[in-house]
mmCIF file of C-alpha atoms in Angstrom:
data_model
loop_
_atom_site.group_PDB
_atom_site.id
_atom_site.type_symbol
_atom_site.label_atom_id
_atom_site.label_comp_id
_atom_site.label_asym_id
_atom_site.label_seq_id
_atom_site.Cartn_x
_atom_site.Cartn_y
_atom_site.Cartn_z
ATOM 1 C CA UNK A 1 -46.499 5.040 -31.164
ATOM 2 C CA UNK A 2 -47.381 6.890 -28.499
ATOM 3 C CA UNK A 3 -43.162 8.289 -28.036
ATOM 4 C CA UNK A 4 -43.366 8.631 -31.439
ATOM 5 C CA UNK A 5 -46.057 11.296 -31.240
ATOM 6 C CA UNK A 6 -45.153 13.003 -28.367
ATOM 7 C CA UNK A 7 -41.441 13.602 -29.965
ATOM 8 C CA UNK A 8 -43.115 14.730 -32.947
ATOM 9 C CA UNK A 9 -45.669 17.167 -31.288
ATOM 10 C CA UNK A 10 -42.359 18.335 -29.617
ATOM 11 C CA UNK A 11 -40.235 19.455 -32.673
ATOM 12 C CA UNK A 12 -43.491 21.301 -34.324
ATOM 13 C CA UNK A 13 -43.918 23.208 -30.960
ATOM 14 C CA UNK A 14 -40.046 24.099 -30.798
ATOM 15 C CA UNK A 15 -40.521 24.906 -35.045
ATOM 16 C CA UNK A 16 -43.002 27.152 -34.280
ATOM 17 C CA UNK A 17 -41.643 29.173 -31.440
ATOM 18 C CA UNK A 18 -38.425 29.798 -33.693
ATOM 19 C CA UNK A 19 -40.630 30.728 -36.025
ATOM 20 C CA UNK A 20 -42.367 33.497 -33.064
ATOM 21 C CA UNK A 21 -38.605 34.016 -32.511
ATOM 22 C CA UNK A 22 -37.951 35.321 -36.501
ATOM 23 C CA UNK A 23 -40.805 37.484 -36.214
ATOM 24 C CA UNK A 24 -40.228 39.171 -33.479
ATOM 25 C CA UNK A 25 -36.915 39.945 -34.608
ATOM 26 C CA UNK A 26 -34.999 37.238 -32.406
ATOM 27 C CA UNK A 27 -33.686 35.253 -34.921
ATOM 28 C CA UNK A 28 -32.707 36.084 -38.682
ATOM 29 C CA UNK A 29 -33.369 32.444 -39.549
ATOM 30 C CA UNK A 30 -36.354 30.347 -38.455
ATOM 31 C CA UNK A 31 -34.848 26.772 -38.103
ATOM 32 C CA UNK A 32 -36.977 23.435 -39.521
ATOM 33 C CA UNK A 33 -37.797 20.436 -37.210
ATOM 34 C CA UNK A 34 -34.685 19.469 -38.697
ATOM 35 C CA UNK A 35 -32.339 21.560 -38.262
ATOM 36 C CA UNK A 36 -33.480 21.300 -34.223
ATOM 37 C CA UNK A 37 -32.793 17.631 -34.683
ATOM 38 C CA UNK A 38 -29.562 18.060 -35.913
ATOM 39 C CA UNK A 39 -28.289 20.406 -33.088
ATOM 40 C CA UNK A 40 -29.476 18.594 -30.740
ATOM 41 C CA UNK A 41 -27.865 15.308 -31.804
ATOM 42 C CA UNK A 42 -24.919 17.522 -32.155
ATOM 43 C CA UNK A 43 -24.570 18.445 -28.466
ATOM 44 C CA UNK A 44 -25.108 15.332 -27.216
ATOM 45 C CA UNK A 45 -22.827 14.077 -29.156
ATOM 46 C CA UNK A 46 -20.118 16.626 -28.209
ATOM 47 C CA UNK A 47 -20.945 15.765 -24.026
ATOM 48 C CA UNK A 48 -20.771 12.038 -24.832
ATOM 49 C CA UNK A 49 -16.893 12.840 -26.899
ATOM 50 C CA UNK A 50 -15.999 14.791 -23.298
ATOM 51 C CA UNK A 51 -17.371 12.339 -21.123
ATOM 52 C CA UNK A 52 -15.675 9.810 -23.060
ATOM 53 C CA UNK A 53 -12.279 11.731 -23.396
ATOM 54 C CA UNK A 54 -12.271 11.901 -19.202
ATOM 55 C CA UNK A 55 -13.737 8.779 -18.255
ATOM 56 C CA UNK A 56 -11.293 6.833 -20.354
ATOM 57 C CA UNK A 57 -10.842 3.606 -18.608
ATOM 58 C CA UNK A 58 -8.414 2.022 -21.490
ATOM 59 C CA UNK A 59 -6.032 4.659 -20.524
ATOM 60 C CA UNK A 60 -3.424 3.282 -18.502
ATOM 61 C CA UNK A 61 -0.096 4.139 -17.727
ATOM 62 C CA UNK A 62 2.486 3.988 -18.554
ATOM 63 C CA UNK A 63 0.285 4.486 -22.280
ATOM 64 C CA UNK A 64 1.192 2.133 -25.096
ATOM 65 C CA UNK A 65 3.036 -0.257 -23.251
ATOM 66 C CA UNK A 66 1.488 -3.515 -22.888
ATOM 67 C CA UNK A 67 3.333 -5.923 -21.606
ATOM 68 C CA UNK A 68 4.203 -5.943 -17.563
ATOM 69 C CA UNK A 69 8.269 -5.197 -18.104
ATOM 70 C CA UNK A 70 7.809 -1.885 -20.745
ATOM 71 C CA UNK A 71 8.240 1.308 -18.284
ATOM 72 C CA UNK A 72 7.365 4.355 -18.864
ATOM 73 C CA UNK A 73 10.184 7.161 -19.305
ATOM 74 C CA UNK A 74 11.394 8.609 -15.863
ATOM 75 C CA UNK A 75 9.118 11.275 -14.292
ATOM 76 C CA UNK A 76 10.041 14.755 -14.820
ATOM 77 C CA UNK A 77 10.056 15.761 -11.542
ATOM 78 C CA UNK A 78 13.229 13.086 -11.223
ATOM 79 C CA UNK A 79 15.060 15.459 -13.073
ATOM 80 C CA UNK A 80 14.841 17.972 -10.415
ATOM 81 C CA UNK A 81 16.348 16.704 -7.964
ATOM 82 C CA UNK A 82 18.442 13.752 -9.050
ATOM 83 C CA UNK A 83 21.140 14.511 -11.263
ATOM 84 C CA UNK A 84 21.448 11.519 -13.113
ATOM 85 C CA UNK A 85 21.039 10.578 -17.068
ATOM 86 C CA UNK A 86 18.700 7.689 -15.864
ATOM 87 C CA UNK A 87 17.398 7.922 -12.683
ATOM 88 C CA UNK A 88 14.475 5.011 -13.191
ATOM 89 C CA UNK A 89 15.905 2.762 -15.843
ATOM 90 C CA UNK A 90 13.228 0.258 -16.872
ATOM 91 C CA UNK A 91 15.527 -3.208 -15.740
ATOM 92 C CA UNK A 92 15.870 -1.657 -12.160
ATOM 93 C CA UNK A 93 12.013 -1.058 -11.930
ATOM 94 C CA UNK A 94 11.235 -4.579 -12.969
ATOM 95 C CA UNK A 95 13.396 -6.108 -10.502
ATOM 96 C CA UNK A 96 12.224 -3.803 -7.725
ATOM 97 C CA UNK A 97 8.621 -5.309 -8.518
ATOM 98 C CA UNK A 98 9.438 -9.081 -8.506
ATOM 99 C CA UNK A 99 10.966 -8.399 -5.259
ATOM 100 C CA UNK A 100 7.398 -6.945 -4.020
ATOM 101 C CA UNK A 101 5.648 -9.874 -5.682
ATOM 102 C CA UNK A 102 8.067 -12.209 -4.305
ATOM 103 C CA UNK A 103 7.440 -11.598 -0.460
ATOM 104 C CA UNK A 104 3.643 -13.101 -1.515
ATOM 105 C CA UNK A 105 4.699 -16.689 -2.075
ATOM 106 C CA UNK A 106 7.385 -16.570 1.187
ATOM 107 C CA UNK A 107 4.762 -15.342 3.061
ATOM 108 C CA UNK A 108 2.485 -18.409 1.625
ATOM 109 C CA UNK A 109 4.550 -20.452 2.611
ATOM 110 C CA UNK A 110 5.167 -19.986 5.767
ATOM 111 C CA UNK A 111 1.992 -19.933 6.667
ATOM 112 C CA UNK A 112 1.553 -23.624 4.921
ATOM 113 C CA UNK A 113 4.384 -24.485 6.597
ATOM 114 C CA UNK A 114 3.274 -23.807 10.144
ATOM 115 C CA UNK A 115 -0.362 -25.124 8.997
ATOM 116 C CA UNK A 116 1.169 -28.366 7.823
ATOM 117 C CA UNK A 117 3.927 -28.484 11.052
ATOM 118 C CA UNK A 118 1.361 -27.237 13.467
ATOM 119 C CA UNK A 119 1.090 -29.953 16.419
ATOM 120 C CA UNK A 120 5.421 -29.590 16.117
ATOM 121 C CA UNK A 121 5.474 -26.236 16.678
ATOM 122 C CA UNK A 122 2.836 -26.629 19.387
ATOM 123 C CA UNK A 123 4.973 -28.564 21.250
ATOM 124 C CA UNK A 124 8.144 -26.920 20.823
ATOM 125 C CA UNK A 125 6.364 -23.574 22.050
ATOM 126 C CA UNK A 126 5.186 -25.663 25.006
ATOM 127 C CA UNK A 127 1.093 -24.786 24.717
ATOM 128 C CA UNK A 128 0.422 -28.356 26.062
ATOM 129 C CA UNK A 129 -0.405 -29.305 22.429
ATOM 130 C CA UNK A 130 -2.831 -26.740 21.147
ATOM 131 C CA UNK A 131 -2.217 -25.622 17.627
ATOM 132 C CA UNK A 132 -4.819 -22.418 18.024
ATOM 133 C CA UNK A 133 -1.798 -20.981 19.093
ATOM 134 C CA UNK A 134 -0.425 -21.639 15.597
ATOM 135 C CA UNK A 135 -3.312 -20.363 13.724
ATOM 136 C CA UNK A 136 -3.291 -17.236 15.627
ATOM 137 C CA UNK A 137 0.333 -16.979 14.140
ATOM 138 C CA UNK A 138 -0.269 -18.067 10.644
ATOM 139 C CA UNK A 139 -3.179 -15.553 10.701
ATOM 140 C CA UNK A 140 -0.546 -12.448 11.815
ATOM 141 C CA UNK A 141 2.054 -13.376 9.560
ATOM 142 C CA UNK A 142 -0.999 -13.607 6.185
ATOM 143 C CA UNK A 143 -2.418 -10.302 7.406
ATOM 144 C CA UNK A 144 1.302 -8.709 7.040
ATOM 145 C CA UNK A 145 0.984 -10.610 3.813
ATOM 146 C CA UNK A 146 -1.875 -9.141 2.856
ATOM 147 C CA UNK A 147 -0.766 -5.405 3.777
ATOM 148 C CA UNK A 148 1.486 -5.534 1.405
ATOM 149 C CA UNK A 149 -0.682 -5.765 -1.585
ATOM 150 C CA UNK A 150 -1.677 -1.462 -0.774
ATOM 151 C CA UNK A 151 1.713 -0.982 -0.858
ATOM 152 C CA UNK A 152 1.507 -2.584 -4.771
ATOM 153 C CA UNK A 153 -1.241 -1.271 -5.529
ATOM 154 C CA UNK A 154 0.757 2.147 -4.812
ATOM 155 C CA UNK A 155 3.503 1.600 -6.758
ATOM 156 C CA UNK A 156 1.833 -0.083 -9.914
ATOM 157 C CA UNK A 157 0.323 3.171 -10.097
ATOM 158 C CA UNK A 158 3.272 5.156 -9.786
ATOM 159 C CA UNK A 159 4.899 3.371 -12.230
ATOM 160 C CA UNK A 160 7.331 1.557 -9.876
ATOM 161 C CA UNK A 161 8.856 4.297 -9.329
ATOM 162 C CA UNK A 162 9.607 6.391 -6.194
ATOM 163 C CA UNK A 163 9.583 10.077 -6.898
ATOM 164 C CA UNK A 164 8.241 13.768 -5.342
ATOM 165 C CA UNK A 165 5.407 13.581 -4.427
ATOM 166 C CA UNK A 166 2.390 16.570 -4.867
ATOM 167 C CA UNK A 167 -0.877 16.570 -3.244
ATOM 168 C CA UNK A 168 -4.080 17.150 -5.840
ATOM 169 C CA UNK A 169 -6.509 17.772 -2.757
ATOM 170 C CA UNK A 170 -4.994 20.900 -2.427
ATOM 171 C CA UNK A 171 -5.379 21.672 -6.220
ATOM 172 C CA UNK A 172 -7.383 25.431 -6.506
ATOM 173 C CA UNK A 173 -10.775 25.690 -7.817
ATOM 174 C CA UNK A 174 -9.137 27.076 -11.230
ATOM 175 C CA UNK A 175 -5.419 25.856 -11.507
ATOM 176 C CA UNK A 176 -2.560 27.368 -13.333
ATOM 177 C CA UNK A 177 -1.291 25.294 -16.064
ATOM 178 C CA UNK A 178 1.902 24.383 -14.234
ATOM 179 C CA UNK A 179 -0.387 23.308 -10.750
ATOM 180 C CA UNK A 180 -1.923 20.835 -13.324
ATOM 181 C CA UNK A 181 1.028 19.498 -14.391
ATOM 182 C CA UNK A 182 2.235 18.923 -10.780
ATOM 183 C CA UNK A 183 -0.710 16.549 -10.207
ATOM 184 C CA UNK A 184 0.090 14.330 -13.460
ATOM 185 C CA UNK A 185 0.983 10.957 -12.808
ATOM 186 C CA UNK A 186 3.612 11.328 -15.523
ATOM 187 C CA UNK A 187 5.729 14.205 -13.689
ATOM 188 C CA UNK A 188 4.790 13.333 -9.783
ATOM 189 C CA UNK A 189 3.871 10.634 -7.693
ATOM 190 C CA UNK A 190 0.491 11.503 -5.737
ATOM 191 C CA UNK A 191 0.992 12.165 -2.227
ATOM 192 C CA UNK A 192 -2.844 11.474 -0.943
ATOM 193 C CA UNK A 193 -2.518 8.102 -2.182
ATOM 194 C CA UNK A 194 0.451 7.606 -0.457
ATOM 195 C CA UNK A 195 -0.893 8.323 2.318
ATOM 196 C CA UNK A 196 -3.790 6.350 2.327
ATOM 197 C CA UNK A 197 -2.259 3.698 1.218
ATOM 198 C CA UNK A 198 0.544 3.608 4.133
ATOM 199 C CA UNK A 199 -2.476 4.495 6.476
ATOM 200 C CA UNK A 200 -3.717 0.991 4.953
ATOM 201 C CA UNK A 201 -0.493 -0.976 4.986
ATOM 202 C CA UNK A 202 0.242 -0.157 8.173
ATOM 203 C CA UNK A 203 -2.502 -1.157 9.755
ATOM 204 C CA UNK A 204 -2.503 -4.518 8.313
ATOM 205 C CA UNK A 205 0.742 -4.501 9.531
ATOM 206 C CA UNK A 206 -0.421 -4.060 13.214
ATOM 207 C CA UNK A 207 -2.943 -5.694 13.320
ATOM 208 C CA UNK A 208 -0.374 -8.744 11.897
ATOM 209 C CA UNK A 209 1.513 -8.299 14.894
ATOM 210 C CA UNK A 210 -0.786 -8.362 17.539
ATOM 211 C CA UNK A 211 -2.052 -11.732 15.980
ATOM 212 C CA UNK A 212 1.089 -13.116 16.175
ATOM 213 C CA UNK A 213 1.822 -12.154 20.311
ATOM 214 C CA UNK A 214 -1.431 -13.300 20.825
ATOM 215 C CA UNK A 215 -0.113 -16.517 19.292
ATOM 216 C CA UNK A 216 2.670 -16.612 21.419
ATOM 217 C CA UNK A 217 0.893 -15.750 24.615
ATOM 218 C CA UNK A 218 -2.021 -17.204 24.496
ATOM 219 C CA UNK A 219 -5.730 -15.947 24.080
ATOM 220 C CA UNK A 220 -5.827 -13.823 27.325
ATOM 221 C CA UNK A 221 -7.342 -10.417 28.591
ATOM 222 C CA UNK A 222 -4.403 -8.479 27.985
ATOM 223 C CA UNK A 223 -3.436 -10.077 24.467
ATOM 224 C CA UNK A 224 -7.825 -9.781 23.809
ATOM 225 C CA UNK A 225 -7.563 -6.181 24.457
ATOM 226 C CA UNK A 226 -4.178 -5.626 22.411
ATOM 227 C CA UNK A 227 -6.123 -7.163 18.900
ATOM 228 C CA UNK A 228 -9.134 -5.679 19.527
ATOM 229 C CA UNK A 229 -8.398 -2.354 20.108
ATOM 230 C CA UNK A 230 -5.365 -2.433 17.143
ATOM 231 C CA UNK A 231 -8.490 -3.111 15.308
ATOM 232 C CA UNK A 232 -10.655 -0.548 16.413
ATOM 233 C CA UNK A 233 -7.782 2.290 16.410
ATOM 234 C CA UNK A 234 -6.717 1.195 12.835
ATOM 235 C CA UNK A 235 -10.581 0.924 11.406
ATOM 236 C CA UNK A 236 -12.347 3.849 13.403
ATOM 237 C CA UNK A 237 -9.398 6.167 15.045
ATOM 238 C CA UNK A 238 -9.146 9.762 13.872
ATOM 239 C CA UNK A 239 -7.066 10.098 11.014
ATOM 240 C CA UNK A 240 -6.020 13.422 12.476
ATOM 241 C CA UNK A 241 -3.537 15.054 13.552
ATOM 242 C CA UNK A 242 -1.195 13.372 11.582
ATOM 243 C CA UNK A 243 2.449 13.279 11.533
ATOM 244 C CA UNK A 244 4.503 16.396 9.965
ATOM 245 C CA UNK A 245 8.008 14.270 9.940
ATOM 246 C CA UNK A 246 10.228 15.626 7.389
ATOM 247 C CA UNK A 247 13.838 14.597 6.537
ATOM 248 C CA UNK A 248 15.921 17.104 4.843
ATOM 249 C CA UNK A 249 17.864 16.384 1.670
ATOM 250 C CA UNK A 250 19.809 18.664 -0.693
ATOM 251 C CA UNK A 251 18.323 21.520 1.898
ATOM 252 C CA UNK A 252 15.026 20.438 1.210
ATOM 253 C CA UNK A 253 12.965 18.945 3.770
ATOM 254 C CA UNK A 254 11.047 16.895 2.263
ATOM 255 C CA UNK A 255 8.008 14.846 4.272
ATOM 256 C CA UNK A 256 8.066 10.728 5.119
ATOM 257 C CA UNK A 257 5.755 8.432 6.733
ATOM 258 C CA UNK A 258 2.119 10.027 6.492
ATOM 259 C CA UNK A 259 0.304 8.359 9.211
ATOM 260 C CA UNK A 260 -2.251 9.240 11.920
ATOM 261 C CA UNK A 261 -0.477 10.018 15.205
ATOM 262 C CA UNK A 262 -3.098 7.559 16.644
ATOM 263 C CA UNK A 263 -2.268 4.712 14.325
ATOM 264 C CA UNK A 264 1.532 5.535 14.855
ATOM 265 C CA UNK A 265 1.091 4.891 18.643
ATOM 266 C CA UNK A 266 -0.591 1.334 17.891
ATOM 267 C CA UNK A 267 2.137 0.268 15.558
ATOM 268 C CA UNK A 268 4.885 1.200 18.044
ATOM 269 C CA UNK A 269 3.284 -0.307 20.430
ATOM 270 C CA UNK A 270 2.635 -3.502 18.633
ATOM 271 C CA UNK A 271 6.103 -3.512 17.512
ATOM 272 C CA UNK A 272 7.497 -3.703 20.678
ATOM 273 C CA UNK A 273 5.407 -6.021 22.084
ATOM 274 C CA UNK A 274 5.630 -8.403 19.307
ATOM 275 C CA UNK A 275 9.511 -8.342 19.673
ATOM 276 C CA UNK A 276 9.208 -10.055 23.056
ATOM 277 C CA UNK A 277 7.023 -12.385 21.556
ATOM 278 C CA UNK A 278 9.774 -13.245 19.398
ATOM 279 C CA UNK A 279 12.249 -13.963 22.040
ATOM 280 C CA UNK A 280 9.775 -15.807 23.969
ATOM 281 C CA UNK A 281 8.842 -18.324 21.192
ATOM 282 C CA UNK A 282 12.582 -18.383 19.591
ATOM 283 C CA UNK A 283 15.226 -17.887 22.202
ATOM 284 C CA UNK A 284 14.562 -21.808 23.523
ATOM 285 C CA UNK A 285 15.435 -22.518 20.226
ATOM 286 C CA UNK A 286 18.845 -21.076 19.495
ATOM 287 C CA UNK A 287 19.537 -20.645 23.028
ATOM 288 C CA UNK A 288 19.634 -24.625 23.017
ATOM 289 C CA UNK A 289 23.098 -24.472 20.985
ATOM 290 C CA UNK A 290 26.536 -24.448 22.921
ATOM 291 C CA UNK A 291 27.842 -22.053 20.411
ATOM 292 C CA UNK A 292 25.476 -19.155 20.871
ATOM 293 C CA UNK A 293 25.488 -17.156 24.517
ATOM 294 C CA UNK A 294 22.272 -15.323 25.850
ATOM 295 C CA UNK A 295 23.352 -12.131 24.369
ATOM 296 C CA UNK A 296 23.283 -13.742 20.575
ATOM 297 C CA UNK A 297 20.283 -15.872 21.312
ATOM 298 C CA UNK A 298 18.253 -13.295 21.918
ATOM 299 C CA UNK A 299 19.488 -11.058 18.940
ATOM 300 C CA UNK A 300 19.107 -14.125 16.730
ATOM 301 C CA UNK A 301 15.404 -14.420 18.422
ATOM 302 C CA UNK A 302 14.666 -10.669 17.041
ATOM 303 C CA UNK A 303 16.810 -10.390 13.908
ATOM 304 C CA UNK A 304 13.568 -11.696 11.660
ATOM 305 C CA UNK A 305 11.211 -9.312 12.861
ATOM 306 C CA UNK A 306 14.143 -6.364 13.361
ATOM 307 C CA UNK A 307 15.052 -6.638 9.530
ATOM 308 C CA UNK A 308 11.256 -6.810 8.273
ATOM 309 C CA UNK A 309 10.682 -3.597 9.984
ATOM 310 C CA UNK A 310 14.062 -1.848 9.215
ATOM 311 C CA UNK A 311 13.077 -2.674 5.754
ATOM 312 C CA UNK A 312 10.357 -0.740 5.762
ATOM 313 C CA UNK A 313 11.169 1.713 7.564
ATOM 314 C CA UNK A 314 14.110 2.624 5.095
ATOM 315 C CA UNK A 315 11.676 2.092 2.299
ATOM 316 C CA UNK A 316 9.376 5.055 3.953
ATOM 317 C CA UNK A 317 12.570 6.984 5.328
ATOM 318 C CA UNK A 318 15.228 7.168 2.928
ATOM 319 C CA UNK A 319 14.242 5.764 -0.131
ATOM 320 C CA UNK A 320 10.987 7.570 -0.623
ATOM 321 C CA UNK A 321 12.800 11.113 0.295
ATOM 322 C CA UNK A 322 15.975 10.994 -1.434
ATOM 323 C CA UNK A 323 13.964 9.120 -4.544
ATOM 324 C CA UNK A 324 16.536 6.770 -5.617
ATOM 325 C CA UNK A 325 15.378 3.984 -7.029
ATOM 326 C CA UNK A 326 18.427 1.648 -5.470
ATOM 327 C CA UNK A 327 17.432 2.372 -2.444
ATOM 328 C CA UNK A 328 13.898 0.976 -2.942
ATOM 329 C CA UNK A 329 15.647 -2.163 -4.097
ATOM 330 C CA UNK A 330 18.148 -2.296 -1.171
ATOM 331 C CA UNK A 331 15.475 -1.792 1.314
ATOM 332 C CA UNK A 332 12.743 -4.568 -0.368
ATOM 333 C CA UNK A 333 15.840 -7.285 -0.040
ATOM 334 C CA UNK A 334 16.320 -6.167 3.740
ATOM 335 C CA UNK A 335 13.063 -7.045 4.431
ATOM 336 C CA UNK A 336 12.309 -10.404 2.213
ATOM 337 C CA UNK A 337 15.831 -11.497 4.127
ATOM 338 C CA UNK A 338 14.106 -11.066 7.346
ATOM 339 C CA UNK A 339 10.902 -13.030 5.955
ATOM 340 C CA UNK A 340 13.445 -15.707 5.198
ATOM 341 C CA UNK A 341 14.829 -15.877 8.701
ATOM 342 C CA UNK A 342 11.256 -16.303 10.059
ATOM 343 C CA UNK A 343 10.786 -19.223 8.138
ATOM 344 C CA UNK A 344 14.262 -20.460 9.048
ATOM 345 C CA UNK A 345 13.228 -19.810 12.814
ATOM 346 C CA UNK A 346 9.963 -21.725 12.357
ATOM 347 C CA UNK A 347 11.936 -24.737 10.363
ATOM 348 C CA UNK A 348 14.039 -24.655 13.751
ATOM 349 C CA UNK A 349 11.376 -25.132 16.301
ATOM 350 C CA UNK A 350 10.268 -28.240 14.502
ATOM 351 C CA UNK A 351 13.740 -29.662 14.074
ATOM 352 C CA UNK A 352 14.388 -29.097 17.984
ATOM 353 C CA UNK A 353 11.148 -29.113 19.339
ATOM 354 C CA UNK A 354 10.483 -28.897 23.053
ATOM 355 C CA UNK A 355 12.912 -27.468 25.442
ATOM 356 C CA UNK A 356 11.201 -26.864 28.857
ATOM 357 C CA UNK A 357 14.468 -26.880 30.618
ATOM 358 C CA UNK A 358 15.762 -23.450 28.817
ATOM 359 C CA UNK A 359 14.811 -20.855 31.347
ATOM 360 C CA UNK A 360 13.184 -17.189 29.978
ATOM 361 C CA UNK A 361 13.929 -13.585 31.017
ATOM 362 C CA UNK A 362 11.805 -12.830 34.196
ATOM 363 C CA UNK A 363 10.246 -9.954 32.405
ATOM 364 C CA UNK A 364 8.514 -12.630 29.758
ATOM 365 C CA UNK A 365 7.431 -15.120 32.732
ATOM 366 C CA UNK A 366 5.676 -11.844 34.099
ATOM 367 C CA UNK A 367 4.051 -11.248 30.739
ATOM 368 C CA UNK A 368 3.126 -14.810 30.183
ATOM 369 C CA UNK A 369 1.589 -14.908 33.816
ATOM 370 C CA UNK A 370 -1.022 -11.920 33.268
#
């Protein structure tokens, strides 16, 4: 009762000053309690049909297209710079994403594989039995797992797929019609996502690796320090400067790989560290066949890790720059083919298990002596 009298009390005071209004020569037309009601229903209404237009969460893209394999039409920017009738034909873009999706259950199962082979493996890395060794490698290989879901979320957004890229953080205060239409989803793919989400991915990806030579190793100063402070780089490092690579195509030179210089330097680092930890943990292995000499052993011990990374790196390189969509595929299949041959070198360690006699390089004893 009490709302009810206030709102009342309101429209007679706001009826009477129109009224002032009209006889003061203000207003032509006095307007009723009514007619107040009625505008003001009417502009709320209109903010609530704008609000609603922008907000628009049932709005996806591409529009109209329910079911997982319906793509939308290639971007317009495509046409620019590819001269093709089809440069994104919808059967190409679905098999580029089951090839994303299907690094997930590899990955899985891996991971279950060392879980469920664990005291094997132990022994055939000689750790005198101790499968935290293992975990700490099941946990790198799910956090590289687990780095690859920014790079889907990426993509599903683009629409599967790869195209120019514009940047709407540098969008002016009051755009021309054709800067807004360089920031649509439906003409270019958005370069600050793709850089956050490669910032992202890529230091999963680090962080995966130093896990996994900390496996290898052992938990020991050196390998403490190299997780930690991936972690602390990757989480809290500056984001700036950044890198300004470019690779130039059709004369154009046209940016790849947007990361922080400081997160660059971690993953190289990691990289090349976690490559030694691959020929420490697999060149017993194959160096335990007569058919294979040191040279191939070790190249066979490195080959997993060597084709996950070129993957990528062609992905990020080539693929995204010259923005052909075969590309994307040829570069996914490089890398699932070295997920494969990690789980093939894993299946190997069990089947041959310990081999104390094969000696290492002296540069690994060095490393596992620190």
């Amino acid at each position: 009762m009490i709302f009810h009298s206030i709102a009342r009390a309101t429209f007679i005071i706001i009826a009477m000053l129109d009224g002032l209004e009209g006889a003061q020569g203000f207003s032509k037309k006095p307007r009723t309690v009514a007619t107040c009601r009625r505008k003001i229903r009417t502009s709320v209404h209109h903010q609530n049909v704008v609000n609603q237009d922008m907000n628009a969460p049932y709005v996806i893209y591409p529009d109209k297209k329910a079911w997982a394999w319906e793509r939308a039409s290639p971007k317009k920017s495509l046409s620019t710079v590819l001269d093709q009738k089809n440069p994104a034909p919808a059967w190409l873009l679905n098999i580029i994403e089951l090839a994303h999706w299907v690094s997930f259950p590899i990955g899985f199962y891996i991971a279950s594989f060392l879980f469920n082979n664990s005291s094997a493996i132990a022994e055939a890395g000689n750790w005198g039995g101790s499968t935290s060794q293992v975990f700490f490698i099941m946990l790198g290989i799910l956090n590289q797992v687990f780095g690859g879901g920014m790079a889907v979320l990426m993509h599903v957004y683009e629409g599967w797929m790869v195209a120019p890229f514009k940047n709407l953080l540098v969008l002016p205060e009051n755009p021309t019609n054709e800067q807004v239409d360089a920031v649509r989803v439906q003409n270019y793919n958005n370069a600050w996502l793709r850089a956050a989400a490669y910032q992202m991915l890529m230091s999963f990806q680090s962080l995966g690796l130093s896990l996994f030579t900390m496996g290898v190793f052992g938990v020991k100063p050196w390998t403490q320090s190299l997780v930690y402070g991936t972690a602390l780089i990757s989480l809290l490092g500056p984001k700036e400067p950044r890198l300004e690579l470019t690779r130039k195509v059709d004369g154009e030179d046209r940016p790849v790989l947007p990361l922080s210089i400081s997160l660059t330097v971690v993953l190289a680092v990691n990289v090349i560290i976690q490559l030694l930890a691959c020929v420490k943990l697999f060149y017993p292995i194959f160096a335990q066949s007569d058919k294979l000499g040191t040279a191939i052993a070790v190249i066979a011990s490195i080959l997993p890790s060597t084709l996950q990374g070129a993957g990528g790196a062609i992905e990020g390189y080539f693929a995204e720059s010259s923005f052909k969509q075969w590309q994307h595929l040829g570069a996914f299949i490089i890398l699932l083919a070295g997920f494969l041959l990690l789980g093939n070198a894993f299946k190997q360690m069990v089947l041959v298990g310990s081999t104390p006699d094969v000696m290492l390089p002296s540069f690994l004893n060095m490393l596992d002596s620190l």
